[in-house]
PDB file of C-alpha atoms in Angstrom:
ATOM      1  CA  UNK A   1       0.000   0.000   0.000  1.00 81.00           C
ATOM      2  CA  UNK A   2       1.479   3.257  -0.998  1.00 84.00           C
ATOM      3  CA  UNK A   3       1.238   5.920   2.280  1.00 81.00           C
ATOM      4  CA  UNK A   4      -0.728   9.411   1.847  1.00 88.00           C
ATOM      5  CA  UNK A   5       1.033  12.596   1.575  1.00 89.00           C
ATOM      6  CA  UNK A   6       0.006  13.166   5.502  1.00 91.00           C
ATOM      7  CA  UNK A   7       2.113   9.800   6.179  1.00 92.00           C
ATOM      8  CA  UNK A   8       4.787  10.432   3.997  1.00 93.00           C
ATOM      9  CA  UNK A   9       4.547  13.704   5.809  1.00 92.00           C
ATOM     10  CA  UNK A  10       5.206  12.098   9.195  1.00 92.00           C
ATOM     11  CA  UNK A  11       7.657   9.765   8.613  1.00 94.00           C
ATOM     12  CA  UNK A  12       9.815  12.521   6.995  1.00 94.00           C
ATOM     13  CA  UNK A  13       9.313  14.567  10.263  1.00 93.00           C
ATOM     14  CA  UNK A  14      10.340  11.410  12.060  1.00 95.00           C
ATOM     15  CA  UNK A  15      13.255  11.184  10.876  1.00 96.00           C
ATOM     16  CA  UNK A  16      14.546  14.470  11.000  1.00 96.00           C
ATOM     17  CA  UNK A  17      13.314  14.772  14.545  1.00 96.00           C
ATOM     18  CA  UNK A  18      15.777  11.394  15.109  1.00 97.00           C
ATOM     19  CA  UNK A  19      18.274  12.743  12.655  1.00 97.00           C
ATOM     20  CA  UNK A  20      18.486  16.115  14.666  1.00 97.00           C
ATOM     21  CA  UNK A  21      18.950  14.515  18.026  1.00 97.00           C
ATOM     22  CA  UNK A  22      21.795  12.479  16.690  1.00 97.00           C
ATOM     23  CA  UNK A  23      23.593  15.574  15.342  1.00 97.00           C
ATOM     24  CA  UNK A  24      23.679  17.710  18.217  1.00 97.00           C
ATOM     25  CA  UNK A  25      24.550  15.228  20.455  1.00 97.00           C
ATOM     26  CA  UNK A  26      27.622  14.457  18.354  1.00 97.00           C
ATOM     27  CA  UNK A  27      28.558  17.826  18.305  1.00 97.00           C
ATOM     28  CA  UNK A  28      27.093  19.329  21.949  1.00 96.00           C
ATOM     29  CA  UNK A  29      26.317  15.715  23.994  1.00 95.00           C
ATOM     30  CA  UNK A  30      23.110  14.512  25.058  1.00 96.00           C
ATOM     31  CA  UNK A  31      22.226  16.829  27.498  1.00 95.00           C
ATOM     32  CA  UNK A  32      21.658  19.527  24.771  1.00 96.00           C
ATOM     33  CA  UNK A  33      19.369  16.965  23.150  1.00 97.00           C
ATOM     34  CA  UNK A  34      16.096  17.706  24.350  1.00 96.00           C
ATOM     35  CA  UNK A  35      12.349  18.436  23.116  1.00 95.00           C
ATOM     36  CA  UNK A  36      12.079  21.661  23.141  1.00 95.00           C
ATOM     37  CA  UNK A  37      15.545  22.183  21.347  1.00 96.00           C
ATOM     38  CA  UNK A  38      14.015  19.429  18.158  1.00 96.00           C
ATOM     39  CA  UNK A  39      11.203  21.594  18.077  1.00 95.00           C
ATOM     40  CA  UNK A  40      13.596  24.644  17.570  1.00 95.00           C
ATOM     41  CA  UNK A  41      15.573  22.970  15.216  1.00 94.00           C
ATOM     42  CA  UNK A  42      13.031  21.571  12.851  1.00 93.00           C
ATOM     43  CA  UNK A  43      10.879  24.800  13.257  1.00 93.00           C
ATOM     44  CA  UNK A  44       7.516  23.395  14.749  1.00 94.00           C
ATOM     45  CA  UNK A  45       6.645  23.431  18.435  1.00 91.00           C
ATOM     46  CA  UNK A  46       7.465  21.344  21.346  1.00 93.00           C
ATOM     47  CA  UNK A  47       4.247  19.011  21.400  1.00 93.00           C
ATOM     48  CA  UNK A  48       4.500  17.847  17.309  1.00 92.00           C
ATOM     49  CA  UNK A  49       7.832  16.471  18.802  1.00 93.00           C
ATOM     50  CA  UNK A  50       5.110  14.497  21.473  1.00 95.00           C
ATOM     51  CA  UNK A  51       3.071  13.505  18.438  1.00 93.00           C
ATOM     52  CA  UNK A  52       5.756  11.563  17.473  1.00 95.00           C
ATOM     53  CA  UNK A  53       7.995  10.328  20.519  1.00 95.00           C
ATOM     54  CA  UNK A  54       6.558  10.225  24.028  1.00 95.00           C
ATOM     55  CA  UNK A  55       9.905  11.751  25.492  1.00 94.00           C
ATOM     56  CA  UNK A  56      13.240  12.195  25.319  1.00 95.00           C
ATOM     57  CA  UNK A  57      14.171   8.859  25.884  1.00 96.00           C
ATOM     58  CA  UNK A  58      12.354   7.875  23.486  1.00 96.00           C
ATOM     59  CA  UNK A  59      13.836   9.954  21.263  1.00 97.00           C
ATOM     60  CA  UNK A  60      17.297   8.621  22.245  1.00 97.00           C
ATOM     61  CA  UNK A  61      16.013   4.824  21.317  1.00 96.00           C
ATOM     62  CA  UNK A  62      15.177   6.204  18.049  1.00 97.00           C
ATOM     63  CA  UNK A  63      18.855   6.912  17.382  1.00 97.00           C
ATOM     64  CA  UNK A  64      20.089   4.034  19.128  1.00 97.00           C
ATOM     65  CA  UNK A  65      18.057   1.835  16.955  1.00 96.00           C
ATOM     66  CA  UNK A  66      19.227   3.424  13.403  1.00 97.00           C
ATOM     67  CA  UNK A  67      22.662   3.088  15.097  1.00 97.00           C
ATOM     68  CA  UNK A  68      22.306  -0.457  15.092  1.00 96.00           C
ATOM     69  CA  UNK A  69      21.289  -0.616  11.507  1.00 97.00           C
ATOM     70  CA  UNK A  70      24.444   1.226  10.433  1.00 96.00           C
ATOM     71  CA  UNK A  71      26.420  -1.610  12.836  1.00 96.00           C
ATOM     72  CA  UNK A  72      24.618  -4.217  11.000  1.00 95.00           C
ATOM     73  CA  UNK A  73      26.211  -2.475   7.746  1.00 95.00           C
ATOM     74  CA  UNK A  74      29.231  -2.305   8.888  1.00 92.00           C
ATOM     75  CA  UNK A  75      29.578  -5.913  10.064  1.00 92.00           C
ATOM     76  CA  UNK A  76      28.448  -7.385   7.234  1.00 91.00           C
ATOM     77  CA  UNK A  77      30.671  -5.193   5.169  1.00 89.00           C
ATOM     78  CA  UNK A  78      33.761  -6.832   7.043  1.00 83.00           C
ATOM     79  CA  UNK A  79      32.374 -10.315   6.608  1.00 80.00           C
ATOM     80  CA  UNK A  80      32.591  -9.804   2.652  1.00 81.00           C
ATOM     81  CA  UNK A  81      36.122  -8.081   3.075  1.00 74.00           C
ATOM     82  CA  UNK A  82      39.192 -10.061   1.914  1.00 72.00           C
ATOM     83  CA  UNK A  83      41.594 -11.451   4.641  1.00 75.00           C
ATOM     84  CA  UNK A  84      41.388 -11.223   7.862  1.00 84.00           C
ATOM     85  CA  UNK A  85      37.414 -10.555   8.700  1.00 86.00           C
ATOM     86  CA  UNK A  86      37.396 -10.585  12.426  1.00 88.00           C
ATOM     87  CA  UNK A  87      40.509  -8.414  12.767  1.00 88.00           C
ATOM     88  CA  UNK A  88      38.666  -6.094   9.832  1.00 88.00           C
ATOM     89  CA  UNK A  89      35.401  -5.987  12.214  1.00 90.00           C
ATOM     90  CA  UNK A  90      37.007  -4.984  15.251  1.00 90.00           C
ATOM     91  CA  UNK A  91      39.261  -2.286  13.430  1.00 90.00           C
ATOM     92  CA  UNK A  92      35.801  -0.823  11.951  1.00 90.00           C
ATOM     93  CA  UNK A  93      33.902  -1.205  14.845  1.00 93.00           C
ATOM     94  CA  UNK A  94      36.948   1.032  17.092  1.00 93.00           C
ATOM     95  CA  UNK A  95      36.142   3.568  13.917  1.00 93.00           C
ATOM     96  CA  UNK A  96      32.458   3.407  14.225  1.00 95.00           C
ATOM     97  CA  UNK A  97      33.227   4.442  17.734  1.00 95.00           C
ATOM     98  CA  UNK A  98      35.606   6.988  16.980  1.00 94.00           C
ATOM     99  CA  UNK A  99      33.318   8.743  14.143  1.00 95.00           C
ATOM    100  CA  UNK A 100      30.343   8.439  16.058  1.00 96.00           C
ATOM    101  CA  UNK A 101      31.193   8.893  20.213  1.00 96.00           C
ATOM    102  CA  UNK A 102      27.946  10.349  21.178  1.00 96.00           C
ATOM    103  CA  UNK A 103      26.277   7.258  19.351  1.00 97.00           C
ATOM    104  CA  UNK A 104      28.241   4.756  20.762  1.00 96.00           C
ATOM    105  CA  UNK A 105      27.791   5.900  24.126  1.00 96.00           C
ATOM    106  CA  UNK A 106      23.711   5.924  23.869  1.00 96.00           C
ATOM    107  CA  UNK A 107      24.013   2.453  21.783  1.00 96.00           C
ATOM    108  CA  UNK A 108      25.988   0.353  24.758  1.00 94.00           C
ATOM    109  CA  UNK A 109      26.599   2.849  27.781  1.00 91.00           C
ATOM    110  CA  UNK A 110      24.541   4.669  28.599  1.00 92.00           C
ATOM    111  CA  UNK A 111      20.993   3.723  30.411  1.00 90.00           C
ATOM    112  CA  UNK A 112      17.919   2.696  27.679  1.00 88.00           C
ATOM    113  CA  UNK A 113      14.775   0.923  27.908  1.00 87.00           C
ATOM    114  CA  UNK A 114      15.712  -0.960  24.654  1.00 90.00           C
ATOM    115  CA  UNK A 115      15.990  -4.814  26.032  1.00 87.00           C
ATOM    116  CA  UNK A 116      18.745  -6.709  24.704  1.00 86.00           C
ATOM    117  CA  UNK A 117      18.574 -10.642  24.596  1.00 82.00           C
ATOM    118  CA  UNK A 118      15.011 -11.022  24.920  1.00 87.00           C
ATOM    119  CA  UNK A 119      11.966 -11.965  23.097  1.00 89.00           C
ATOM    120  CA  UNK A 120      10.918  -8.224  22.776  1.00 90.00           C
ATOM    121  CA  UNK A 121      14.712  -7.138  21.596  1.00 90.00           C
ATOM    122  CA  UNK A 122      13.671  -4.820  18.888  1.00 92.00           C
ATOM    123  CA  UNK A 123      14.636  -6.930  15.536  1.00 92.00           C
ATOM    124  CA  UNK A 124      17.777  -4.029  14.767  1.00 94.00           C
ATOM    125  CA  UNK A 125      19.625  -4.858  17.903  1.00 93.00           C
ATOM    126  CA  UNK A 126      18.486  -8.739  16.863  1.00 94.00           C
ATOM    127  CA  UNK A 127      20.188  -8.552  13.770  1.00 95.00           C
ATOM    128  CA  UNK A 128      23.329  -6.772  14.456  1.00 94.00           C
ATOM    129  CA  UNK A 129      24.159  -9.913  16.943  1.00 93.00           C
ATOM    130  CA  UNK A 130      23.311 -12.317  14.458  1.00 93.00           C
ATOM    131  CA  UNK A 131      25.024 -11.077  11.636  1.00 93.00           C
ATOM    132  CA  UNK A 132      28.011 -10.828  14.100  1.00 92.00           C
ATOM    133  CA  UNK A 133      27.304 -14.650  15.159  1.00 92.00           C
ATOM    134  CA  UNK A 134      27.474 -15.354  11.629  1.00 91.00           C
ATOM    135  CA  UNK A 135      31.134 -13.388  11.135  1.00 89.00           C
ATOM    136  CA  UNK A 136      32.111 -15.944  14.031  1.00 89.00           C
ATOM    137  CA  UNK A 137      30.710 -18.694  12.428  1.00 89.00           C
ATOM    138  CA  UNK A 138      32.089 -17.979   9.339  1.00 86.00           C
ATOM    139  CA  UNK A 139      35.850 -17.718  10.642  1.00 85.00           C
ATOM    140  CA  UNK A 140      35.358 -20.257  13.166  1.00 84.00           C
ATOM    141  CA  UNK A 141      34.344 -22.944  11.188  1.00 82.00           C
ATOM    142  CA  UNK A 142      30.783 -24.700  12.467  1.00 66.00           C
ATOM    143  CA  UNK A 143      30.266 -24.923  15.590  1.00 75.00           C
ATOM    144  CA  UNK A 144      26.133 -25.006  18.115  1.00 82.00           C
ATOM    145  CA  UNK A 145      24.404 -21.829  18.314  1.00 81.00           C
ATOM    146  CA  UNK A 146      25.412 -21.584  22.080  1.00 83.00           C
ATOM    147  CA  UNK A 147      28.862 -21.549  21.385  1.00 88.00           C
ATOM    148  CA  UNK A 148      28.409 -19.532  18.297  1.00 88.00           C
ATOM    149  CA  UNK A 149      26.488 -17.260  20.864  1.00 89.00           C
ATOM    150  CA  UNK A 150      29.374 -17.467  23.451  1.00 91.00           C
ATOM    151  CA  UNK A 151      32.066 -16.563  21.067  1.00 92.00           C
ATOM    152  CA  UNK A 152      30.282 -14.099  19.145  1.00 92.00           C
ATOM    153  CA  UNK A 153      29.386 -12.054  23.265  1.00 93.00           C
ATOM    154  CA  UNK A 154      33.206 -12.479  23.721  1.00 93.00           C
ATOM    155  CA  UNK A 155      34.255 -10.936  20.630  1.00 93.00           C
ATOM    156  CA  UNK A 156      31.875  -8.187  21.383  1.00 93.00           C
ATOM    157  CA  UNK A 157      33.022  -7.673  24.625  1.00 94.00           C
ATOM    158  CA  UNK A 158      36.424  -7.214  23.285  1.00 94.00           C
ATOM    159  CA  UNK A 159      36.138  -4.889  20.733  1.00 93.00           C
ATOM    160  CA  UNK A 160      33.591  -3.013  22.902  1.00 94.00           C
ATOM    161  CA  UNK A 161      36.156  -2.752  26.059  1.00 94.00           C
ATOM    162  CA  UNK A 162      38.666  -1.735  23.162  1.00 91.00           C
ATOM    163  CA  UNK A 163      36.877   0.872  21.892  1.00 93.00           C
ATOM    164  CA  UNK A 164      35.521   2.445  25.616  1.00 93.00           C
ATOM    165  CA  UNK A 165      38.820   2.859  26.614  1.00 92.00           C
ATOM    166  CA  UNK A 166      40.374   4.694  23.728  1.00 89.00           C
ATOM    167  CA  UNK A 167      36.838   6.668  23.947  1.00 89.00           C
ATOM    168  CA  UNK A 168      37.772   7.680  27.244  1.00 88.00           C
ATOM    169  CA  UNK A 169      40.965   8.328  26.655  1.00 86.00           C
ATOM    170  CA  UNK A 170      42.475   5.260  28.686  1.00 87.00           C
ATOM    171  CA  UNK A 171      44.008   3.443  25.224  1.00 84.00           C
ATOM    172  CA  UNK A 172      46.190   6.305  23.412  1.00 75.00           C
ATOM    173  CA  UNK A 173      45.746   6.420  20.080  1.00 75.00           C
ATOM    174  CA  UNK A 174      49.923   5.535  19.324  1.00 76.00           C
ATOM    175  CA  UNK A 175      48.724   1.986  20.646  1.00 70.00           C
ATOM    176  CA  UNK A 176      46.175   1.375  18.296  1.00 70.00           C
ATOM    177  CA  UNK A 177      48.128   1.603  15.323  1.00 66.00           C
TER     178      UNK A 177
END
């Protein structure tokens, strides 16, 4: 079915409303990010922001969930690289972090409501894991899904404890090259 103008009209809003948060917390943090500030940005007042998300935090989940869709991208792009795929993931997953702090921090540090490894994990976060299990798979030869499952959270780990402490300044960057 092909949406009305008003829907079209919505979903565009949507997204810049998400789209909006994402950029001034890269560039000012999340506490800049709040509703009146979207309204000001996308020029329309503080409750079309309501029609939309019911608060900030939802807001937030917004990003965090289009963050995980750009993850998903980017592991599947190192499981098609040549060579070395699990050393390629973790190299752009430290760059994901670096280009995209303020992201990183609301996708796996900070506090959300999003639930992660249950049945109502929202299908982006769902698919990020799996197409990392699948990376593991793939370089590990077969192996069952729980130790698929157990490799694939200690790879994660890993390049997540990587990346948080160059974030925070605890890895220099002359040790990461």
């Amino acid at each position: 079915m092909i949406p009305s103008p008003q829907e079209r009209r919505y979903r565009l809003r949507e997204k810049r409303i998400v789209e909006q948060a994402r950029q001034i917390a890269e560039s000012e943090r999340w506490a800049s990010v709040t509703t009146r500030r979207l309204a000001q940005e996308i020029n329309h007042s503080q409750p079309v922001i309501y029609q939309h998300f019911r608060s900030r935090d939802q807001v937030v989940d917004a990003v965090v969930t289009r963050g995980f869709l750009e993850l998903t991208a980017l592991i599947r792009g190192a499981a098609s690289a040549s060579g070395d795929a699990l050393k390629q993931l973790c190299w752009s997953y430290l760059d994901f972090g670096r280009q995209n702090p303020a992201l990183y921090e609301a996708m796996f540090t900070s506090p959300t409501d999003l639930r992660f490894a249950h049945e109502d994990t929202p299908a982006e976060l769902q698919e990020s894991f799996e197409a990392l299990t699948g990376v593991i798979r793939q370089e590990t030869g077969t192996m069952s899904s729980n130790d698929a499952a157990t490799l694939t959270e200690l790879f994660w780990a890993t390049c997540h404890g990587l990346t948080s402490l160059h974030l925070t300044g605890r890895i220099p960057e002359t040790h990461l090259q």
